[in-house]
Amino acid sequence: VRNAIKKAEAVNIGNDSALIQTVCVKYTVNGMTTRRIPLGEKCSQLIVDIDLLCADRKFAYDLVTCVEKAGLKVMDIFADIYAVGKEAALFEQSVDRQVIVLKVERDATTLGLLYKGRFAASTILPMGLGNIANAAVEKYGINMKNVIELIKYSARLDQTVCSSNIIHIWNDNGENRTISEQELVDCIRPNIETWLNAITETCEGILQAGETTVIITGEGGETEGLENLLSKRLNVEVRDYIPETLGGRNAALTACLGLFYAYQDRLPIIGQTENSLDLDAFIKNVSYRDRKVETTKEDTLTNKLKGLFLDGKK
């Protein structure tokens, strides 16, 4: 498998792109195909289908430079949409249909396409929840962070008639001011329409290619009604990523959780494991091995972890 990856990485991708990840999509062992790495299998022939995930060279290097200037080491790199696909098991869902992933964040929306069980492409639109919230920030003077929280948890974006109940109270130069759900939704509706128009225009060509499902994640996955508005525009199934059993409980952290799954899947291939914490300090503070002293309040796992982090700050 490693030899196959080395051959794939030797392919010329041009000077404008940077290879950020090699993904083993599937393995064919003696004519049998599997998506899991066939460790321990005996075979006379092995075929590895490999995707080369590339990004704009300057953009990729700028991001890595930011991380390194922060004093951190880059262990590995994965595209955020690929990580979302790992966490939400979207690659399996895209075997017989197209899956469009919309990762809606504060300042941008990343649109990714999964097709035939693989990550096909992605692009970034410079429009996110912050652009939608700007209207309320400018009209009412509410803090951006508070407007975002109101949009996510106190507004039904697909409703024309909303509640007149107050959802937020704040002080403006000594004067108490309020806003209702109806006022908030009416205020941001034009910006929502602008966002919907941009998504519709970008997805138009993809939708014509075949049956499609759209998944909303990121901060936008925490909103109520955005999926219904988009479904009416695109005339396809649109849903928020909400795990029914195991999975990220906050849609904004879906990519972060999927990143660990993606990295874990690569460990058998790269043959090495790197840790981002001081293992000696961790074991010393948390491990119960060789301890026969009666447990006290200070010996609980919670207090041990708390002590570990406080010691690190010191």
Short mmCIF file of C-alpha atoms in Angstrom, two decimals:
data_model
loop_
_atom_site.label_atom_id
_atom_site.label_comp_id
_atom_site.label_asym_id
_atom_site.label_seq_id
_atom_site.Cartn_x
_atom_site.Cartn_y
_atom_site.Cartn_z
CA VAL A 1 0.00 0.00 0.00
CA ARG A 2 2.83 2.38 0.84
CA ASN A 3 4.50 1.64 -2.50
CA ALA A 4 1.23 2.38 -4.30
CA ILE A 5 0.96 5.71 -2.49
CA LYS A 6 4.54 6.61 -3.44
CA LYS A 7 3.75 5.94 -7.10
CA ALA A 8 0.60 8.07 -6.89
CA GLU A 9 2.46 10.95 -5.24
CA ALA A 10 4.92 10.98 -8.15
CA VAL A 11 2.17 12.16 -10.53
CA ASN A 12 2.73 15.69 -11.84
CA ILE A 13 -0.06 17.96 -10.54
CA GLY A 14 1.39 21.22 -11.84
CA ASN A 15 3.00 24.18 -10.12
CA ASP A 16 -0.20 25.92 -9.04
CA SER A 17 -1.45 23.07 -6.83
CA ALA A 18 -0.12 21.46 -3.68
CA LEU A 19 -0.73 17.83 -2.75
CA ILE A 20 -2.22 17.92 0.74
CA GLN A 21 -3.34 14.31 1.12
CA THR A 22 -3.37 10.91 -0.58
CA VAL A 23 -6.56 8.97 0.10
CA CYS A 24 -6.86 5.23 -0.45
CA VAL A 25 -10.46 4.98 -1.64
CA LYS A 26 -10.66 1.21 -2.02
CA TYR A 27 -8.52 -1.92 -2.17
CA THR A 28 -8.93 -4.88 -4.53
CA VAL A 29 -7.42 -8.06 -3.08
CA ASN A 30 -7.52 -11.12 -5.36
CA GLY A 31 -10.53 -9.66 -7.15
CA MET A 32 -12.42 -8.75 -3.95
CA THR A 33 -12.99 -5.03 -3.30
CA THR A 34 -13.08 -3.41 0.14
CA ARG A 35 -12.89 0.15 1.50
CA ARG A 36 -10.96 -0.97 4.60
CA ILE A 37 -7.21 -1.53 4.49
CA PRO A 38 -6.71 -5.33 4.14
CA LEU A 39 -4.16 -5.78 6.92
CA GLY A 40 -3.09 -9.40 7.41
CA GLU A 41 -4.63 -10.59 4.13
CA LYS A 42 -2.59 -12.93 1.90
CA CYS A 43 -2.82 -12.13 -1.79
CA SER A 44 -1.09 -12.50 -5.14
CA GLN A 45 -2.40 -9.17 -6.44
CA LEU A 46 -3.32 -5.88 -4.77
CA ILE A 47 -4.88 -2.91 -6.54
CA VAL A 48 -5.21 0.37 -4.63
CA ASP A 49 -7.51 3.15 -5.88
CA ILE A 50 -5.94 6.41 -4.72
CA ASP A 51 -7.26 9.96 -4.84
CA LEU A 52 -4.86 12.90 -4.72
CA LEU A 53 -6.44 15.74 -2.74
CA CYS A 54 -4.93 19.00 -3.96
CA ALA A 55 -5.37 22.66 -3.06
CA ASP A 56 -4.17 26.02 -4.33
CA ARG A 57 -0.47 26.05 -3.49
CA LYS A 58 -0.28 29.60 -2.09
CA PHE A 59 -3.47 29.18 -0.07
CA ALA A 60 -2.26 25.89 1.44
CA TYR A 61 1.18 27.23 2.34
CA ASP A 62 -0.31 30.39 3.88
CA LEU A 63 -2.46 28.28 6.20
CA VAL A 64 0.47 26.08 7.24
CA THR A 65 2.60 29.18 7.87
CA CYS A 66 -0.08 30.60 10.18
CA VAL A 67 -0.10 27.41 12.24
CA GLU A 68 3.68 27.25 12.50
CA LYS A 69 3.97 30.93 13.45
CA ALA A 70 1.60 30.16 16.33
CA GLY A 71 4.26 27.81 17.67
CA LEU A 72 2.47 24.61 16.67
CA LYS A 73 3.60 21.65 14.60
CA VAL A 74 1.52 20.39 11.67
CA MET A 75 1.02 16.63 12.15
CA ASP A 76 -1.08 16.10 9.02
CA ILE A 77 -3.44 17.97 6.69
CA PHE A 78 -6.97 17.07 5.60
CA ALA A 79 -9.62 19.05 3.74
CA ASP A 80 -12.45 20.07 6.07
CA ILE A 81 -15.12 18.60 3.77
CA TYR A 82 -13.26 15.28 3.73
CA ALA A 83 -13.23 15.33 7.54
CA VAL A 84 -16.97 16.06 7.64
CA GLY A 85 -17.54 13.13 5.29
CA LYS A 86 -15.63 10.82 7.65
CA GLU A 87 -17.55 11.94 10.75
CA ALA A 88 -21.01 11.86 9.15
CA ALA A 89 -20.41 8.67 7.09
CA LEU A 90 -21.28 10.61 3.93
CA PHE A 91 -18.92 8.68 1.66
CA GLU A 92 -21.10 5.60 2.08
CA GLN A 93 -24.22 7.66 1.30
CA SER A 94 -22.65 9.07 -1.87
CA VAL A 95 -22.12 5.69 -3.56
CA ASP A 96 -25.38 5.87 -5.53
CA ARG A 97 -26.08 9.62 -5.42
CA GLN A 98 -24.36 12.98 -5.23
CA VAL A 99 -23.96 14.52 -1.79
CA ILE A 100 -23.37 18.26 -1.48
CA VAL A 101 -21.91 19.32 1.87
CA LEU A 102 -22.47 22.93 2.95
CA LYS A 103 -20.19 23.84 5.85
CA VAL A 104 -21.70 27.16 6.89
CA GLU A 105 -19.37 29.14 9.16
CA ARG A 106 -19.18 32.72 10.44
CA ASP A 107 -17.46 34.33 7.45
CA ALA A 108 -17.69 31.74 4.68
CA THR A 109 -19.54 28.71 3.34
CA THR A 110 -17.50 25.77 2.08
CA LEU A 111 -19.32 23.78 -0.60
CA GLY A 112 -18.05 20.24 -1.17
CA LEU A 113 -19.16 17.51 -3.56
CA LEU A 114 -18.99 13.80 -2.71
CA TYR A 115 -19.68 11.41 -5.58
CA LYS A 116 -19.38 7.63 -5.99
CA GLY A 117 -17.93 7.28 -2.53
CA ARG A 118 -15.15 9.81 -3.00
CA PHE A 119 -14.39 13.47 -2.42
CA ALA A 120 -14.75 15.15 -5.83
CA ALA A 121 -14.28 18.90 -5.29
CA SER A 122 -14.88 21.86 -3.02
CA THR A 123 -14.98 25.64 -3.17
CA ILE A 124 -15.33 28.47 -0.68
CA LEU A 125 -18.02 31.14 -0.94
CA PRO A 126 -17.21 34.33 1.05
CA MET A 127 -20.66 34.37 2.65
CA GLY A 128 -21.63 32.90 6.01
CA LEU A 129 -23.77 33.44 9.09
CA GLY A 130 -21.91 36.67 9.78
CA ASN A 131 -23.09 38.14 6.48
CA ILE A 132 -26.67 37.18 7.33
CA ALA A 133 -26.35 38.65 10.82
CA ASN A 134 -24.88 41.97 9.61
CA ALA A 135 -28.32 43.42 8.95
CA ALA A 136 -29.33 43.09 12.62
CA VAL A 137 -25.94 44.35 13.81
CA GLU A 138 -26.25 47.49 11.70
CA LYS A 139 -29.94 48.17 12.41
CA TYR A 140 -30.12 47.37 16.12
CA GLY A 141 -26.50 47.69 17.23
CA ILE A 142 -26.47 44.23 18.80
CA ASN A 143 -23.12 42.51 19.26
CA MET A 144 -22.33 40.16 16.32
CA LYS A 145 -21.80 37.18 18.63
CA ASN A 146 -25.22 37.69 20.22
CA VAL A 147 -26.95 38.02 16.85
CA ILE A 148 -25.37 34.75 15.69
CA GLU A 149 -26.62 32.99 18.83
CA LEU A 150 -30.12 34.41 18.29
CA ILE A 151 -30.17 33.23 14.68
CA LYS A 152 -29.04 29.73 15.68
CA TYR A 153 -31.25 29.14 18.70
CA SER A 154 -34.06 31.71 18.81
CA ALA A 155 -35.28 32.13 15.22
CA ARG A 156 -37.28 30.01 12.79
CA LEU A 157 -35.80 31.20 9.54
CA ASP A 158 -38.36 29.53 7.27
CA GLN A 159 -41.40 31.11 8.90
CA THR A 160 -43.09 34.20 7.46
CA VAL A 161 -45.12 34.76 10.62
CA CYS A 162 -43.04 34.34 13.78
CA SER A 163 -43.54 35.00 17.45
CA SER A 164 -43.76 38.57 18.74
CA ASN A 165 -42.27 37.48 22.06
CA ILE A 166 -39.04 39.18 23.10
CA ILE A 167 -35.95 37.02 22.50
CA HIS A 168 -33.24 39.49 23.51
CA ILE A 169 -32.90 42.50 25.85
CA TRP A 170 -29.87 44.77 25.91
CA ASN A 171 -28.82 48.21 27.12
CA ASP A 172 -27.95 50.94 24.64
CA ASN A 173 -26.54 54.11 26.24
CA GLY A 174 -28.66 53.66 29.34
CA GLU A 175 -31.79 52.72 27.39
CA ASN A 176 -33.20 49.19 27.55
CA ARG A 177 -33.99 47.85 24.10
CA THR A 178 -35.64 44.62 22.94
CA ILE A 179 -36.07 42.56 19.79
CA SER A 180 -38.63 39.88 18.97
CA GLU A 181 -38.27 36.81 16.80
CA GLN A 182 -40.44 38.44 14.12
CA GLU A 183 -38.29 41.58 14.04
CA LEU A 184 -35.08 39.57 13.80
CA VAL A 185 -36.30 37.32 10.98
CA ASP A 186 -37.74 40.28 9.03
CA CYS A 187 -34.45 42.15 9.41
CA ILE A 188 -32.16 39.37 8.17
CA ARG A 189 -34.49 37.93 5.49
CA PRO A 190 -32.95 39.92 2.57
CA ASN A 191 -29.48 38.67 3.52
CA ILE A 192 -30.78 35.11 3.75
CA GLU A 193 -32.16 35.49 0.23
CA THR A 194 -28.76 36.71 -0.99
CA TRP A 195 -27.09 33.65 0.55
CA LEU A 196 -29.70 31.32 -0.96
CA ASN A 197 -29.17 32.87 -4.39
CA ALA A 198 -25.41 32.31 -4.19
CA ILE A 199 -25.82 28.67 -3.14
CA THR A 200 -28.44 28.03 -5.83
CA GLU A 201 -26.23 29.48 -8.56
CA THR A 202 -23.22 27.43 -7.42
CA CYS A 203 -25.16 24.15 -7.17
CA GLU A 204 -27.10 24.50 -10.43
CA GLY A 205 -24.70 22.48 -12.59
CA ILE A 206 -24.30 19.75 -9.96
CA LEU A 207 -28.04 19.25 -9.58
CA GLN A 208 -28.44 18.70 -13.32
CA ALA A 209 -25.99 15.78 -13.18
CA GLY A 210 -28.21 13.46 -11.15
CA GLU A 211 -29.97 12.67 -7.87
CA THR A 212 -28.59 14.84 -5.10
CA THR A 213 -28.81 15.26 -1.33
CA VAL A 214 -27.59 18.36 0.50
CA ILE A 215 -26.18 18.24 4.04
CA ILE A 216 -25.76 21.42 6.11
CA THR A 217 -23.12 21.41 8.83
CA GLY A 218 -20.84 23.91 10.56
CA GLU A 219 -22.45 26.70 12.60
CA GLY A 220 -25.24 26.83 10.03
CA GLY A 221 -26.22 23.30 11.00
CA GLU A 222 -27.40 24.68 14.34
CA THR A 223 -30.06 26.90 12.75
CA GLU A 224 -33.73 26.05 12.37
CA GLY A 225 -35.45 26.45 9.02
CA LEU A 226 -32.45 27.14 6.79
CA GLU A 227 -32.62 23.60 5.41
CA ASN A 228 -36.30 24.05 4.48
CA LEU A 229 -35.63 27.32 2.65
CA LEU A 230 -32.80 25.74 0.69
CA SER A 231 -34.83 22.63 -0.10
CA LYS A 232 -37.55 24.77 -1.69
CA ARG A 233 -34.94 26.59 -3.77
CA LEU A 234 -33.03 23.52 -4.96
CA ASN A 235 -36.00 21.14 -5.07
CA VAL A 236 -33.94 18.34 -3.49
CA GLU A 237 -33.62 16.78 -0.05
CA VAL A 238 -31.77 19.11 2.31
CA ARG A 239 -31.09 18.26 5.96
CA ASP A 240 -28.92 19.35 8.85
CA TYR A 241 -26.32 16.89 10.07
CA ILE A 242 -27.72 15.71 13.41
CA PRO A 243 -26.25 12.40 14.68
CA GLU A 244 -28.86 10.00 16.01
CA THR A 245 -26.47 7.93 18.14
CA LEU A 246 -22.73 8.62 18.24
CA GLY A 247 -21.31 11.79 16.75
CA GLY A 248 -20.63 15.47 17.32
CA ARG A 249 -23.37 17.18 19.28
CA ASN A 250 -22.36 20.61 17.98
CA ALA A 251 -22.49 20.89 14.18
CA ALA A 252 -19.71 23.48 14.26
CA LEU A 253 -17.30 20.79 15.52
CA THR A 254 -18.19 18.12 12.95
CA ALA A 255 -15.08 18.74 10.85
CA CYS A 256 -12.87 18.81 13.94
CA LEU A 257 -14.12 15.41 15.11
CA GLY A 258 -13.88 13.94 11.60
CA LEU A 259 -10.28 15.13 11.41
CA PHE A 260 -9.32 12.71 14.18
CA TYR A 261 -11.11 9.83 12.43
CA ALA A 262 -9.29 10.61 9.18
CA TYR A 263 -5.93 10.78 10.94
CA GLN A 264 -6.61 7.53 12.81
CA ASP A 265 -7.38 5.74 9.52
CA ARG A 266 -4.01 6.82 8.13
CA LEU A 267 -1.93 5.59 11.06
CA PRO A 268 -1.61 1.97 9.83
CA ILE A 269 -0.35 3.29 6.48
CA ILE A 270 2.14 5.91 7.64
CA GLY A 271 3.36 3.53 10.35
CA GLN A 272 3.91 6.11 13.06
CA THR A 273 1.96 7.77 15.83
CA GLU A 274 2.50 11.30 17.09
CA ASN A 275 0.96 12.65 20.26
CA SER A 276 0.04 16.25 20.91
CA LEU A 277 0.38 15.99 24.68
CA ASP A 278 3.11 15.19 27.19
CA LEU A 279 2.47 11.48 27.77
CA ASP A 280 4.70 11.30 30.85
CA ALA A 281 2.81 14.12 32.54
CA PHE A 282 -0.52 12.66 31.48
CA ILE A 283 0.25 9.18 32.85
CA LYS A 284 1.68 10.62 36.06
CA ASN A 285 -1.45 12.65 36.78
CA VAL A 286 -4.15 10.31 35.50
CA SER A 287 -2.95 6.71 35.70
CA TYR A 288 -4.15 4.61 38.64
CA ARG A 289 -1.56 1.90 38.09
CA ASP A 290 0.55 0.87 41.08
CA ARG A 291 -1.59 2.99 43.37
CA LYS A 292 -2.98 1.17 46.36
CA VAL A 293 -3.64 4.20 48.53
CA GLU A 294 -7.28 4.77 49.38
CA THR A 295 -8.88 7.24 46.97
CA THR A 296 -9.44 10.73 48.38
CA LYS A 297 -11.33 13.66 46.95
CA GLU A 298 -8.12 14.95 45.36
CA ASP A 299 -7.53 11.57 43.67
CA THR A 300 -10.62 11.68 41.46
CA LEU A 301 -10.11 11.65 37.70
CA THR A 302 -11.66 15.12 37.33
CA ASN A 303 -9.29 16.68 39.86
CA LYS A 304 -6.31 14.89 38.34
CA LEU A 305 -7.11 16.29 34.90
CA LYS A 306 -7.71 19.73 36.38
CA GLY A 307 -4.35 19.58 38.10
CA LEU A 308 -2.65 18.47 34.90
CA PHE A 309 -3.90 21.49 32.95
CA LEU A 310 -3.23 23.93 35.78
CA ASP A 311 0.34 22.63 36.11
CA GLY A 312 0.76 23.10 32.37
CA LYS A 313 -0.31 26.76 32.64
CA LYS A 314 2.18 27.35 35.44
#
